[in-house]
Tab-separated table of C-alpha atoms in Angstrom:
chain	number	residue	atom	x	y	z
A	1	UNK	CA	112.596	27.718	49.713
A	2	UNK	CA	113.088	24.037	50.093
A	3	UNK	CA	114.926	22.008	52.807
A	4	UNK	CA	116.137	18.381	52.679
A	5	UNK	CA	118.059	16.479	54.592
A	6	UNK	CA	119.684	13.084	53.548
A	7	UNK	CA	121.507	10.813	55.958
A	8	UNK	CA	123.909	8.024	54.914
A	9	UNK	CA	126.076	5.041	56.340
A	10	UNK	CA	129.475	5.101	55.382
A	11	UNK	CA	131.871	1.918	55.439
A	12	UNK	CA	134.563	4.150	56.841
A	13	UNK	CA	135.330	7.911	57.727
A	14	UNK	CA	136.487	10.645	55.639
A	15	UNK	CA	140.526	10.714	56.267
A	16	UNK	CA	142.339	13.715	57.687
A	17	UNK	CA	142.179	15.315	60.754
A	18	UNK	CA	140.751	18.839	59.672
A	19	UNK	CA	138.058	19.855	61.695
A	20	UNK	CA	136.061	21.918	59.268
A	21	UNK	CA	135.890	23.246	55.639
A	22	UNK	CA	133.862	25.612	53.729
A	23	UNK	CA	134.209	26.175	49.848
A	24	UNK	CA	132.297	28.219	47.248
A	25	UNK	CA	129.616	31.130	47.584
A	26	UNK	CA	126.548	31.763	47.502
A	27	UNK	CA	125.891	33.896	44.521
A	28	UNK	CA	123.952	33.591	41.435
A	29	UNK	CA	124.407	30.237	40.101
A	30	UNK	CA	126.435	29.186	42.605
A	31	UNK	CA	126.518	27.733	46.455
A	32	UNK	CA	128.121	27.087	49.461
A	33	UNK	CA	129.412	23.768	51.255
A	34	UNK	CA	130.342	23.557	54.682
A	35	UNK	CA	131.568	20.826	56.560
A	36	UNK	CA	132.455	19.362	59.725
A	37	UNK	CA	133.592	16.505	61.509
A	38	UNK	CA	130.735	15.858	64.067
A	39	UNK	CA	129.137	12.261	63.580
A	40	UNK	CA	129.951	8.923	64.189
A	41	UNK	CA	132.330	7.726	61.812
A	42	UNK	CA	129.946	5.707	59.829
A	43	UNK	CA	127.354	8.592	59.109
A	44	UNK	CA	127.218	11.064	57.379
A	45	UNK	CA	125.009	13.771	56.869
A	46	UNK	CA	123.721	16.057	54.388
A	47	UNK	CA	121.634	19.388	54.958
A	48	UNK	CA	120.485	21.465	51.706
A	49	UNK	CA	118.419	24.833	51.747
A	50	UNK	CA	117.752	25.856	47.939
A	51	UNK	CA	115.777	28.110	46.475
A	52	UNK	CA	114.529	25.820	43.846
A	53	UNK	CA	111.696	23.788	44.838
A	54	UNK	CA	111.084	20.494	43.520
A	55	UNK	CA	114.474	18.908	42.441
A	56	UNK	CA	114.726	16.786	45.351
A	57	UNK	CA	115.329	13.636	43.010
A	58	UNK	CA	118.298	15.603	41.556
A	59	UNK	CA	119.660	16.504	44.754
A	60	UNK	CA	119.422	12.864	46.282
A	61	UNK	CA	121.187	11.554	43.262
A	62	UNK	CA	123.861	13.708	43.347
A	63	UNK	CA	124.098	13.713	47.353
A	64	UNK	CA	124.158	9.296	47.051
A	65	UNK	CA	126.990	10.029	44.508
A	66	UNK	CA	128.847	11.786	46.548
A	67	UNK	CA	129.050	9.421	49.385
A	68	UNK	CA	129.823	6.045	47.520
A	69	UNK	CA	132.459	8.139	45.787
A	70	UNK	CA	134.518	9.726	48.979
A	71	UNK	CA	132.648	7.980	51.947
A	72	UNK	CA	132.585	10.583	53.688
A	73	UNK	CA	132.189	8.493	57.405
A	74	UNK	CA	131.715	12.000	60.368
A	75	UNK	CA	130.913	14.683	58.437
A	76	UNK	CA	127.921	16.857	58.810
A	77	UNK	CA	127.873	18.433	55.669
A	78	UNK	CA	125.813	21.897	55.248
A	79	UNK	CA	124.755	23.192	51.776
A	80	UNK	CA	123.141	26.495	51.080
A	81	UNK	CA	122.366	26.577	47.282
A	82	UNK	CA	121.965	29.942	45.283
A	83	UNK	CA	121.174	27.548	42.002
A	84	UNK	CA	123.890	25.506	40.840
A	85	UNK	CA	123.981	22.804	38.703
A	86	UNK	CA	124.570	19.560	39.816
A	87	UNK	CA	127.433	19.757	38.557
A	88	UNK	CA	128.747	22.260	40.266
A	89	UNK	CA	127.195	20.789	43.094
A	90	UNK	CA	129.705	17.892	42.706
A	91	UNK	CA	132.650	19.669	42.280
A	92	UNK	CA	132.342	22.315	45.484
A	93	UNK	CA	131.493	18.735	47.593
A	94	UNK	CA	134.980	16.974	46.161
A	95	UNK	CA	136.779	20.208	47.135
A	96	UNK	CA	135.376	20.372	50.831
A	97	UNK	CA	135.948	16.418	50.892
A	98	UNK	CA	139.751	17.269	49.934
A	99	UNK	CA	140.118	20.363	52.309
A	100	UNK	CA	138.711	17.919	54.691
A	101	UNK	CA	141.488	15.683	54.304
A	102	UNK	CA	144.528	17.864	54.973
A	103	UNK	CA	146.103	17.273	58.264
């Protein structure tokens, strides 16, 4: 089991005024994102546990993505990964980004 954490400055928060979101599962091949609105609105934070040792590269590529992509300024953002691909990875953090957004 490997943990990383990643932390990022933002140029402005995530819009919406949704507290928290989860999406996906943990299952085989799959994972779960949960976020919440808990920073500063210029950070942004990004907690993985995984399974998979040794893809920490991959993950901080895909996590740095992420967050020039959305800027995603507040969040505390909580991954637990059953083994997805990265991108699958993407696509569960753009739906948590959106659900994030709703007001």
């Amino acid at each position: 089991m490997e943990k990383l954490t990643f932390r990022h400055r933002t140029s402005k928060p995530l819009p919406g005024t949704k507290a928290q979101a989860i999406t996906g599962v943990v299952a085989s091949g799959n994972l779960e994102v949960l976020m919440e609105r808990s920073l500063a609105a210029d950070e942004c934070t990004i907690e993985i546990d995984t399974a998979i040792n040794g893809y920490g590269p991959v993950w901080e590529a895909v996590v740095t993505d992420f967050v020039a992509r959305r800027q995603p300024g507040g969040l505390r953002i909580t991954i637990n990964d059953g083994g997805a691909r990265p991108d699958t990875v993407t696509l569960r953090l753009l739906q948590g980004a959106r659900l994030m957004e709703a007001v």
